[in-house]
DNA sequence: ACCTGAACACCGTTCAAGT
DNA sequence: ACCTGAACACCGTTCAAGT
């Protein structure tokens, strides 16, 4: 009979690794160090395991990153509360803001989704919910898809730019650098707006969304008239 | 005196490498093999040079990729023709379509810009031109920036999704797979629209842009009324 | 079934050395 | 000034072996 101590040491390391634990550890690394700081070897180490152990749960690195993208998509749709009593405009706004907030908490989320995202269950739920809102609001299928793509494109595009450029624009010397840059140029439109670029990201996000919603509302109205 | 043949062999390899040549070679690799297939060693080999020679022209891999992102941004704004006689709506549409076309010809462009893009000269020209159109159309600075961000966000977000999901959706068995997937679900909105998803990308891009333009036009009108 | 160790082919980057 | 060769610390992944 073997000493219990040894069994006790080995037992908890048996089957300890799960897909969920791996995905969570991967998200932690990517949040802290960006995608460029992610490696299967680091991931293994953070789980107290050799990197090769991961291959028992995932086919390869690509599949791990696809699972991370799916998990973040699940986070985006998961925090959506019941809002059936709200107008379609408010429903669009609430889910858009949720998406923005989740992406803000995972800086590399968008690149991850664009490079490794699959058509996953949460991704389909996102489609389903947005389409349901737009169809119920009165858009025919074809127009609903165009509106859906416009909204999703805007949300993720805006977020992508914010993630990349906001830190640069919010640096103390950004405006001075730009003014210096513009001195010998004729970038008059940029000159007159530079100061606004670094402020009010939340308001700007909402304002852009309102433009889109106004366009959609006008289209719904035109359909109702016929 | 040394034999000329040797000098002739060595001479053309002296100063052969330029930043432009490196960037072009990098674009070729990324277009053909995606970002994941890019390495400084491959890049060197494609130029007939050791990878370490690149370090004389660029500080590191990151700087090469930033230069690639800048070059593609230059392509996006470079093909914009003179359109001063068009309406602001058409000017927005033409430049949006140009951006879409360039991104279509460089599959990995968006990820590249979001991960390695800097506030470069062509990037500023893009801002300047779009803002000039919107300011001239009648928007105050703050609203012009919101509209600019909405348009740019939409263009790049839509394009990002198209690059990632269009190839998947256009596969022959996509609709069947989705129908199979939906059989035991209540994704009713998706069910009724699945077929539309794979078609008419150009029309959908235009339709989404029209929604945004309609919203902006309404806002301009409201400013004119005051 | 689940994990390790050794190995392979590949990375980015440095540094001293060559011309 | 521009490029190479050797070296270093890292990759992703495979495979046979351990429990």
Short mmCIF file of C-alpha atoms (C1' of nucleotides) in Angstrom, two decimals:
data_model
loop_
_atom_site.label_atom_id
_atom_site.label_comp_id
_atom_site.label_asym_id
_atom_site.label_seq_id
_atom_site.Cartn_x
_atom_site.Cartn_y
_atom_site.Cartn_z
CA UNK A 1 0.00 0.00 0.00
CA UNK A 2 1.33 3.38 -0.92
CA UNK A 3 1.65 6.20 1.59
CA UNK A 4 -1.49 8.32 1.56
CA UNK A 5 0.47 11.54 1.43
CA UNK A 6 1.71 10.73 -2.03
CA UNK A 7 -1.73 9.82 -3.30
CA UNK A 8 -3.09 13.00 -1.75
CA UNK A 9 -0.49 15.00 -3.62
CA UNK A 10 -1.17 13.37 -6.94
CA UNK A 11 -4.92 12.97 -6.75
CA UNK A 12 -5.86 16.66 -6.93
CA UNK A 13 -3.62 17.12 -9.96
CA UNK A 14 -5.58 14.40 -11.74
CA UNK A 15 -8.29 15.71 -14.00
CA UNK A 16 -7.75 19.10 -12.46
CA UNK A 17 -7.56 20.71 -15.88
CA UNK A 18 -10.83 21.60 -17.58
CA UNK A 19 -11.66 23.53 -20.72
CA UNK A 20 -13.27 26.24 -18.63
CA UNK A 21 -10.25 26.64 -16.36
CA UNK A 22 -7.96 26.84 -19.38
CA UNK A 23 -10.12 29.46 -21.08
CA UNK A 24 -10.32 31.56 -17.91
CA UNK A 25 -6.55 31.41 -17.43
CA UNK A 26 -6.07 32.39 -21.08
CA UNK A 27 -8.36 35.41 -20.64
CA UNK A 28 -6.38 36.47 -17.58
CA UNK A 29 -3.12 36.36 -19.52
CA UNK A 30 -4.55 38.21 -22.52
CA UNK A 31 -6.15 40.88 -20.32
CA UNK A 32 -2.87 41.44 -18.52
CA UNK A 33 -0.36 41.11 -21.33
CA UNK A 34 -2.24 41.45 -24.62
CA UNK A 35 -2.41 38.77 -27.28
CA UNK A 36 1.26 39.24 -28.10
CA UNK A 37 2.11 38.14 -24.56
CA UNK A 38 0.07 34.97 -24.82
CA UNK A 39 1.68 31.57 -25.38
CA UNK A 40 0.60 28.02 -24.72
CA UNK A 41 3.66 27.57 -22.54
CA UNK A 42 2.81 30.57 -20.38
CA UNK A 43 -0.77 29.37 -20.21
CA UNK A 44 0.37 25.96 -19.02
CA UNK A 45 2.65 27.51 -16.41
CA UNK A 46 -0.16 29.71 -15.06
CA UNK A 47 -2.17 26.52 -14.52
CA UNK A 48 0.74 24.69 -12.89
CA UNK A 49 1.01 22.27 -15.75
CA UNK A 50 3.23 21.57 -18.74
CA UNK A 51 2.02 23.27 -21.93
CA UNK A 52 1.60 19.87 -23.55
CA UNK A 53 -1.17 18.98 -21.11
CA UNK A 54 -3.39 21.54 -22.83
CA UNK A 55 -3.42 19.43 -25.96
CA UNK A 56 -5.55 16.90 -24.19
CA UNK A 57 -8.34 19.47 -23.95
CA UNK A 58 -7.81 21.52 -27.11
CA UNK A 59 -6.60 20.55 -30.55
CA UNK A 60 -4.18 23.47 -30.73
CA UNK A 61 -3.51 27.10 -29.85
CA UNK A 62 -6.02 28.32 -32.44
CA UNK A 63 -8.82 26.33 -30.79
CA UNK A 64 -7.98 27.81 -27.39
CA UNK A 65 -8.18 31.33 -28.80
CA UNK A 66 -11.48 30.51 -30.54
CA UNK A 67 -12.83 29.36 -27.16
CA UNK A 68 -11.65 32.61 -25.57
CA UNK A 69 -13.41 34.61 -28.31
CA UNK A 70 -16.57 32.59 -27.68
CA UNK A 71 -16.37 33.14 -23.93
CA UNK A 72 -16.08 36.90 -24.37
CA UNK A 73 -19.02 36.87 -26.79
CA UNK A 74 -20.96 34.99 -24.10
CA UNK A 75 -20.04 37.73 -21.64
CA UNK A 76 -21.37 40.36 -24.04
CA UNK A 77 -24.75 38.71 -24.34
CA UNK A 78 -24.82 37.23 -20.84
CA UNK A 79 -25.21 40.50 -18.97
CA UNK A 80 -28.24 41.53 -20.96
CA UNK A 81 -31.12 41.85 -18.58
CA UNK A 82 -34.79 41.60 -19.27
CA UNK A 83 -35.79 44.68 -21.18
CA UNK A 84 -38.97 43.60 -22.89
CA UNK A 85 -40.83 46.63 -21.60
CA UNK A 86 -38.45 49.09 -23.23
CA UNK A 87 -38.72 50.63 -26.69
CA UNK A 88 -36.70 49.01 -29.48
CA UNK A 89 -34.45 52.05 -29.43
CA UNK A 90 -33.63 51.56 -25.77
CA UNK A 91 -33.13 47.82 -26.25
CA UNK A 92 -30.57 48.53 -28.98
CA UNK A 93 -28.84 51.11 -26.80
CA UNK A 94 -28.68 48.90 -23.72
CA UNK A 95 -27.16 45.95 -25.56
CA UNK A 96 -24.76 48.24 -27.42
CA UNK A 97 -23.53 49.71 -24.15
CA UNK A 98 -23.14 46.24 -22.66
CA UNK A 99 -21.00 45.22 -25.61
CA UNK A 100 -18.86 48.35 -25.24
CA UNK A 101 -18.37 47.74 -21.52
CA UNK A 102 -17.32 44.12 -21.97
CA UNK A 103 -14.87 45.06 -24.71
CA UNK A 104 -13.45 47.79 -22.50
CA UNK A 105 -12.75 45.18 -19.84
CA UNK A 106 -10.98 42.97 -22.40
CA UNK A 107 -8.75 45.23 -24.45
CA UNK A 108 -7.85 42.61 -27.03
CA UNK A 109 -11.36 41.22 -27.42
CA UNK A 110 -12.17 42.64 -30.84
CA UNK A 111 -8.95 41.52 -32.53
CA UNK A 112 -9.49 38.13 -30.96
CA UNK A 113 -13.01 37.84 -32.34
CA UNK A 114 -11.99 39.06 -35.80
CA UNK A 115 -9.04 36.69 -36.03
CA UNK A 116 -10.23 33.62 -34.17
CA UNK A 117 -14.01 33.97 -33.75
CA UNK A 118 -16.28 31.21 -35.02
CA UNK A 119 -20.04 31.19 -35.54
CA UNK A 120 -20.60 30.03 -31.97
CA UNK A 121 -23.75 29.65 -29.87
CA UNK A 122 -23.40 33.02 -28.09
CA UNK A 123 -22.63 34.65 -31.40
CA UNK A 124 -25.90 33.27 -32.77
CA UNK A 125 -27.79 34.45 -29.70
CA UNK A 126 -26.42 37.95 -30.30
CA UNK A 127 -27.75 37.77 -33.87
CA UNK A 128 -31.08 36.36 -32.74
CA UNK A 129 -31.72 39.04 -30.12
CA UNK A 130 -30.74 41.97 -32.30
CA UNK A 131 -32.76 40.69 -35.24
CA UNK A 132 -35.77 40.04 -33.01
CA UNK A 133 -35.69 43.65 -31.82
CA UNK A 134 -35.48 45.01 -35.36
CA UNK A 135 -38.10 42.69 -36.85
CA UNK A 136 -40.50 43.48 -34.04
CA UNK A 137 -39.83 47.18 -34.56
CA UNK A 138 -41.27 46.79 -38.04
CA UNK A 139 -38.41 46.13 -40.46
CA UNK A 140 -38.73 43.47 -43.19
CA UNK A 141 -36.08 40.68 -43.06
CA UNK A 142 -33.69 42.16 -45.62
CA UNK A 143 -33.76 45.61 -44.05
CA UNK A 144 -33.46 44.09 -40.58
CA UNK A 145 -30.21 42.39 -41.57
CA UNK A 146 -28.81 45.61 -43.03
CA UNK A 147 -29.76 47.45 -39.83
CA UNK A 148 -28.28 44.66 -37.71
CA UNK A 149 -25.01 44.79 -39.61
CA UNK A 150 -24.94 48.56 -39.37
CA UNK A 151 -25.43 48.48 -35.61
CA UNK A 152 -23.01 45.63 -34.94
CA UNK A 153 -20.45 47.08 -37.33
CA UNK A 154 -20.68 50.43 -35.59
CA UNK A 155 -20.45 49.00 -32.08
CA UNK A 156 -17.41 46.88 -32.82
CA UNK A 157 -15.75 49.40 -35.12
CA UNK A 158 -16.12 52.24 -32.64
CA UNK A 159 -14.88 50.00 -29.86
CA UNK A 160 -11.89 48.88 -31.90
CA UNK A 161 -10.81 52.45 -32.53
CA UNK A 162 -11.36 53.43 -28.92
CA UNK A 163 -9.23 50.54 -27.67
CA UNK A 164 -6.42 51.45 -30.04
CA UNK A 165 -6.40 55.24 -30.06
CA UNK A 166 -7.98 56.46 -26.85
CA UNK A 167 -4.86 55.77 -24.75
CA UNK A 168 -2.78 57.70 -27.28
CA UNK A 169 -5.21 60.60 -27.52
CA UNK A 170 -5.60 60.94 -23.77
CA UNK A 171 -1.89 61.42 -23.20
CA UNK A 172 -1.19 64.88 -21.82
CA UNK A 173 0.85 66.05 -24.79
CA UNK A 174 -1.41 64.74 -27.55
CA UNK A 175 -3.08 68.05 -28.37
CA UNK A 176 0.23 69.92 -28.29
CA UNK A 177 1.81 67.33 -30.56
CA UNK A 178 -1.07 67.62 -32.99
CA UNK A 179 -0.95 71.42 -32.98
CA UNK A 180 2.78 71.25 -33.65
CA UNK A 181 2.08 68.77 -36.45
CA UNK A 182 -0.60 71.00 -37.98
CA UNK A 183 1.43 74.20 -37.92
CA UNK A 184 2.87 73.71 -41.38
CA UNK A 185 -0.09 71.84 -42.78
CA UNK A 186 -3.49 72.78 -44.08
CA UNK A 187 -5.44 70.25 -42.02
CA UNK A 188 -7.96 72.91 -41.16
CA UNK A 189 -10.80 70.56 -40.23
CA UNK A 190 -8.59 68.61 -37.88
CA UNK A 191 -7.18 71.83 -36.46
CA UNK A 192 -10.62 73.04 -35.46
CA UNK A 193 -11.66 69.78 -33.85
CA UNK A 194 -8.51 68.32 -32.27
CA UNK A 195 -9.51 69.20 -28.73
CA UNK A 196 -12.81 67.35 -29.02
CA UNK A 197 -11.17 64.09 -30.07
CA UNK A 198 -9.87 63.16 -26.69
CA UNK A 199 -13.02 63.78 -24.65
CA UNK A 200 -16.52 62.43 -24.13
CA UNK A 201 -16.06 58.92 -25.51
CA UNK A 202 -19.28 57.76 -23.86
CA UNK A 203 -21.30 60.66 -25.27
CA UNK A 204 -19.77 60.17 -28.71
CA UNK A 205 -20.60 56.49 -28.66
CA UNK A 206 -24.21 57.30 -27.80
CA UNK A 207 -24.38 60.12 -30.36
CA UNK A 208 -23.24 57.86 -33.19
CA UNK A 209 -25.71 55.21 -32.15
CA UNK A 210 -28.48 57.83 -32.12
CA UNK A 211 -27.69 58.77 -35.72
CA UNK A 212 -28.07 55.15 -36.74
CA UNK A 213 -31.26 54.71 -34.73
CA UNK A 214 -32.71 57.88 -36.29
CA UNK A 215 -32.01 56.48 -39.75
CA UNK A 216 -33.64 53.17 -38.86
CA UNK A 217 -36.67 54.90 -37.31
CA UNK A 218 -37.18 56.94 -40.47
CA UNK A 219 -37.04 53.76 -42.54
CA UNK A 220 -39.59 52.02 -40.33
CA UNK A 221 -41.86 55.02 -40.65
CA UNK A 222 -41.60 54.93 -44.43
CA UNK A 223 -42.60 51.26 -44.39
CA UNK A 224 -45.56 51.98 -42.13
CA UNK A 225 -46.83 54.65 -44.51
CA UNK A 226 -47.07 52.22 -47.45
CA UNK B 1 42.81 44.46 -58.13
CA UNK B 2 39.90 42.19 -57.45
CA UNK B 3 38.05 40.37 -60.20
CA UNK B 4 35.09 42.41 -61.39
CA UNK B 5 32.75 39.47 -61.27
CA UNK B 6 32.92 39.37 -57.50
CA UNK B 7 32.35 43.08 -57.13
CA UNK B 8 29.43 42.82 -59.52
CA UNK B 9 27.95 40.10 -57.37
CA UNK B 10 28.35 42.05 -54.15
CA UNK B 11 27.61 45.57 -55.32
CA UNK B 12 23.90 45.14 -56.12
CA UNK B 13 23.33 43.60 -52.72
CA UNK B 14 24.68 46.76 -51.08
CA UNK B 15 21.98 49.20 -50.07
CA UNK B 16 19.49 47.08 -51.96
CA UNK B 17 17.20 46.98 -48.98
CA UNK B 18 14.89 49.95 -48.45
CA UNK B 19 12.02 50.56 -46.05
CA UNK B 20 9.61 50.59 -48.97
CA UNK B 21 10.84 47.29 -50.35
CA UNK B 22 10.57 45.70 -46.92
CA UNK B 23 7.03 46.98 -46.39
CA UNK B 24 5.93 45.77 -49.82
CA UNK B 25 7.41 42.33 -49.23
CA UNK B 26 5.68 42.20 -45.84
CA UNK B 27 2.33 43.06 -47.44
CA UNK B 28 2.84 40.29 -49.98
CA UNK B 29 3.46 37.74 -47.25
CA UNK B 30 0.50 38.89 -45.13
CA UNK B 31 -1.84 38.92 -48.14
CA UNK B 32 -0.79 35.40 -49.06
CA UNK B 33 -0.45 33.76 -45.67
CA UNK B 34 -2.24 35.97 -43.15
CA UNK B 35 -0.58 37.62 -40.17
CA UNK B 36 -0.06 34.26 -38.49
CA UNK B 37 2.17 33.24 -41.40
CA UNK B 38 4.33 36.35 -41.12
CA UNK B 39 7.76 36.27 -39.53
CA UNK B 40 10.82 38.46 -39.79
CA UNK B 41 12.81 35.44 -40.92
CA UNK B 42 10.39 34.70 -43.76
CA UNK B 43 10.38 38.37 -44.67
CA UNK B 44 14.16 38.39 -44.84
CA UNK B 45 14.21 35.27 -46.97
CA UNK B 46 11.66 36.73 -49.42
CA UNK B 47 14.05 39.65 -49.88
CA UNK B 48 17.09 37.42 -50.32
CA UNK B 49 18.60 38.60 -47.08
CA UNK B 50 19.11 37.41 -43.52
CA UNK B 51 16.34 38.46 -41.13
CA UNK B 52 18.83 40.40 -39.07
CA UNK B 53 19.45 42.80 -41.98
CA UNK B 54 15.92 44.19 -41.44
CA UNK B 55 17.00 45.59 -38.10
CA UNK B 56 19.08 48.15 -39.88
CA UNK B 57 15.92 49.67 -41.34
CA UNK B 58 13.37 49.00 -38.58
CA UNK B 59 13.72 48.90 -34.83
CA UNK B 60 11.79 45.65 -34.55
CA UNK B 61 8.95 43.49 -35.85
CA UNK B 62 6.34 45.81 -34.33
CA UNK B 63 7.69 48.77 -36.29
CA UNK B 64 7.55 46.82 -39.54
CA UNK B 65 3.89 45.95 -38.91
CA UNK B 66 3.10 49.57 -38.01
CA UNK B 67 4.63 50.61 -41.35
CA UNK B 68 2.48 48.01 -43.12
CA UNK B 69 -0.64 49.35 -41.39
CA UNK B 70 0.35 52.87 -42.46
CA UNK B 71 0.93 51.78 -46.05
CA UNK B 72 -2.52 50.18 -46.26
CA UNK B 73 -4.08 53.31 -44.76
CA UNK B 74 -2.27 55.27 -47.46
CA UNK B 75 -3.80 52.96 -50.04
CA UNK B 76 -7.26 53.63 -48.64
CA UNK B 77 -6.94 57.37 -48.96
CA UNK B 78 -4.66 57.31 -52.02
CA UNK B 79 -7.28 56.09 -54.46
CA UNK B 80 -9.73 58.83 -53.57
CA UNK B 81 -10.32 60.87 -56.67
CA UNK B 82 -11.46 64.43 -56.98
CA UNK B 83 -15.09 64.55 -55.98
CA UNK B 84 -15.61 68.17 -55.04
CA UNK B 85 -18.59 68.45 -57.34
CA UNK B 86 -20.50 65.66 -55.59
CA UNK B 87 -22.92 65.96 -52.67
CA UNK B 88 -21.55 65.26 -49.20
CA UNK B 89 -23.58 62.05 -49.18
CA UNK B 90 -21.87 60.82 -52.34
CA UNK B 91 -18.46 61.88 -51.06
CA UNK B 92 -18.99 59.78 -47.93
CA UNK B 93 -20.19 56.84 -49.99
CA UNK B 94 -17.30 56.96 -52.46
CA UNK B 95 -14.64 57.04 -49.77
CA UNK B 96 -16.42 54.32 -47.79
CA UNK B 97 -16.49 52.07 -50.83
CA UNK B 98 -12.81 52.75 -51.50
CA UNK B 99 -11.98 51.73 -47.95
CA UNK B 100 -14.03 48.55 -48.29
CA UNK B 101 -12.32 47.64 -51.56
CA UNK B 102 -8.82 48.14 -50.19
CA UNK B 103 -9.62 46.08 -47.10
CA UNK B 104 -11.05 43.34 -49.33
CA UNK B 105 -7.74 43.21 -51.17
CA UNK B 106 -5.84 42.90 -47.86
CA UNK B 107 -7.73 40.41 -45.74
CA UNK B 108 -5.75 41.07 -42.57
CA UNK B 109 -5.73 44.85 -42.90
CA UNK B 110 -8.19 45.67 -40.14
CA UNK B 111 -6.59 43.49 -37.48
CA UNK B 112 -3.27 44.97 -38.48
CA UNK B 113 -4.53 48.52 -38.06
CA UNK B 114 -6.23 47.76 -34.75
CA UNK B 115 -3.18 46.04 -33.29
CA UNK B 116 -0.29 47.95 -34.81
CA UNK B 117 -1.71 51.16 -36.30
CA UNK B 118 -0.28 54.49 -35.22
CA UNK B 119 -1.62 58.01 -35.71
CA UNK B 120 0.21 58.29 -39.01
CA UNK B 121 0.12 60.90 -41.77
CA UNK B 122 -2.34 58.98 -43.99
CA UNK B 123 -4.48 58.27 -40.95
CA UNK B 124 -4.66 62.00 -40.26
CA UNK B 125 -5.50 62.72 -43.90
CA UNK B 126 -8.41 60.26 -43.60
CA UNK B 127 -9.64 62.18 -40.57
CA UNK B 128 -9.14 65.55 -42.26
CA UNK B 129 -11.06 64.62 -45.41
CA UNK B 130 -13.99 63.02 -43.62
CA UNK B 131 -14.29 65.88 -41.15
CA UNK B 132 -14.06 68.46 -43.95
CA UNK B 133 -16.99 66.81 -45.72
CA UNK B 134 -19.12 66.75 -42.56
CA UNK B 135 -18.25 70.28 -41.43
CA UNK B 136 -18.98 71.63 -44.90
CA UNK B 137 -22.26 69.73 -44.89
CA UNK B 138 -23.32 71.83 -41.92
CA UNK B 139 -22.43 69.92 -38.74
CA UNK B 140 -20.85 71.74 -35.76
CA UNK B 141 -17.43 70.35 -34.64
CA UNK B 142 -18.70 68.09 -31.87
CA UNK B 143 -21.42 66.56 -33.99
CA UNK B 144 -19.02 66.24 -36.92
CA UNK B 145 -16.70 64.11 -34.79
CA UNK B 146 -19.55 61.89 -33.63
CA UNK B 147 -20.67 61.45 -37.23
CA UNK B 148 -17.10 60.79 -38.34
CA UNK B 149 -16.67 58.13 -35.68
CA UNK B 150 -20.00 56.58 -36.59
CA UNK B 151 -19.08 56.36 -40.27
CA UNK B 152 -15.52 55.13 -39.72
CA UNK B 153 -16.65 52.69 -37.05
CA UNK B 154 -19.30 51.32 -39.36
CA UNK B 155 -16.99 50.99 -42.36
CA UNK B 156 -14.27 49.18 -40.45
CA UNK B 157 -16.64 47.15 -38.29
CA UNK B 158 -18.69 45.96 -41.27
CA UNK B 159 -15.51 45.15 -43.16
CA UNK B 160 -14.07 43.25 -40.23
CA UNK B 161 -17.13 41.03 -39.99
CA UNK B 162 -17.22 40.50 -43.73
CA UNK B 163 -13.57 39.43 -43.81
CA UNK B 164 -14.13 36.97 -40.99
CA UNK B 165 -17.56 35.52 -41.65
CA UNK B 166 -18.31 35.91 -45.34
CA UNK B 167 -16.10 32.97 -46.36
CA UNK B 168 -17.87 30.81 -43.76
CA UNK B 169 -21.36 31.95 -44.73
CA UNK B 170 -20.77 31.49 -48.44
CA UNK B 171 -19.85 27.83 -48.07
CA UNK B 172 -22.39 25.61 -49.82
CA UNK B 173 -23.59 23.88 -46.68
CA UNK B 174 -23.88 26.95 -44.44
CA UNK B 175 -27.65 27.36 -44.73
CA UNK B 176 -28.25 23.64 -44.24
CA UNK B 177 -26.02 23.59 -41.18
CA UNK B 178 -27.87 26.55 -39.72
CA UNK B 179 -31.28 25.00 -40.41
CA UNK B 180 -30.10 21.81 -38.75
CA UNK B 181 -28.83 23.89 -35.83
CA UNK B 182 -32.12 25.76 -35.52
CA UNK B 183 -34.37 22.71 -35.62
CA UNK B 184 -34.39 22.22 -31.90
CA UNK B 185 -34.04 25.86 -30.99
CA UNK B 186 -36.33 28.84 -30.90
CA UNK B 187 -34.09 31.17 -32.84
CA UNK B 188 -37.10 32.31 -34.84
CA UNK B 189 -35.65 35.59 -36.03
CA UNK B 190 -32.52 33.90 -37.29
CA UNK B 191 -34.59 31.15 -38.88
CA UNK B 192 -36.55 33.63 -40.95
CA UNK B 193 -33.48 35.50 -42.15
CA UNK B 194 -30.72 32.91 -42.55
CA UNK B 195 -30.88 32.81 -46.32
CA UNK B 196 -30.35 36.58 -46.59
CA UNK B 197 -27.14 36.52 -44.58
CA UNK B 198 -24.96 35.07 -47.26
CA UNK B 199 -26.00 37.33 -50.10
CA UNK B 200 -25.75 40.89 -51.32
CA UNK B 201 -22.81 42.06 -49.23
CA UNK B 202 -22.34 45.11 -51.44
CA UNK B 203 -26.00 46.11 -51.18
CA UNK B 204 -26.01 45.55 -47.42
CA UNK B 205 -22.91 47.68 -47.00
CA UNK B 206 -24.58 50.48 -48.95
CA UNK B 207 -27.89 50.05 -47.09
CA UNK B 208 -26.23 50.39 -43.68
CA UNK B 209 -24.34 53.44 -44.85
CA UNK B 210 -27.60 54.95 -46.10
CA UNK B 211 -29.17 54.55 -42.66
CA UNK B 212 -26.29 56.45 -41.13
CA UNK B 213 -26.38 59.13 -43.80
CA UNK B 214 -30.13 59.55 -43.30
CA UNK B 215 -29.57 60.08 -39.59
CA UNK B 216 -26.85 62.64 -40.26
CA UNK B 217 -28.97 64.44 -42.86
CA UNK B 218 -31.84 64.73 -40.38
CA UNK B 219 -29.48 66.17 -37.80
CA UNK B 220 -28.12 68.75 -40.26
CA UNK B 221 -31.66 69.74 -41.13
CA UNK B 222 -32.51 70.23 -37.47
CA UNK B 223 -29.48 72.51 -37.10
CA UNK B 224 -30.51 74.51 -40.15
CA UNK B 225 -34.00 75.07 -38.75
CA UNK B 226 -32.67 76.78 -35.64
"C1'" DA C 1 -7.54 9.15 -19.35
"C1'" DC C 2 -4.47 12.49 -18.36
"C1'" DC C 3 0.02 14.34 -17.92
"C1'" DT C 4 5.30 14.64 -18.62
"C1'" DG C 5 10.05 14.91 -20.95
"C1'" DA C 6 12.58 15.07 -24.71
"C1'" DA C 7 12.82 16.51 -29.20
"C1'" DC C 8 11.97 19.21 -33.62
"C1'" DA C 9 11.42 23.05 -36.40
"C1'" DC C 10 10.56 27.43 -35.91
"C1'" DC C 11 10.47 32.35 -33.67
"C1'" DG C 12 12.44 37.63 -32.42
"C1'" DT C 13 16.40 39.81 -31.16
"C1'" DT C 14 21.49 40.71 -29.53
"C1'" DC C 15 26.00 41.24 -30.52
"C1'" DA C 16 30.46 40.84 -32.41
"C1'" DA C 17 32.41 40.41 -36.71
"C1'" DG C 18 32.95 41.11 -41.60
"C1'" DT C 19 33.10 44.31 -45.99
"C1'" DA D 1 26.80 51.97 -43.57
"C1'" DC D 2 25.01 47.72 -44.29
"C1'" DC D 3 24.87 42.88 -43.81
"C1'" DT D 4 26.12 38.10 -41.79
"C1'" DG D 5 26.76 34.11 -38.37
"C1'" DA D 6 26.42 32.47 -34.16
"C1'" DA D 7 23.99 32.55 -30.12
"C1'" DC D 8 20.06 33.11 -26.69
"C1'" DA D 9 15.67 32.69 -24.90
"C1'" DC D 10 11.59 31.75 -26.42
"C1'" DC D 11 7.69 29.50 -29.47
"C1'" DG D 12 3.87 25.50 -31.09
"C1'" DT D 13 3.51 20.84 -31.61
"C1'" DT D 14 4.71 15.58 -31.92
"C1'" DC D 15 5.47 11.48 -29.88
"C1'" DA D 16 6.74 7.90 -26.83
"C1'" DA D 17 6.60 7.11 -22.14
"C1'" DG D 18 4.83 7.29 -17.52
"C1'" DT D 19 0.75 6.76 -13.88
#
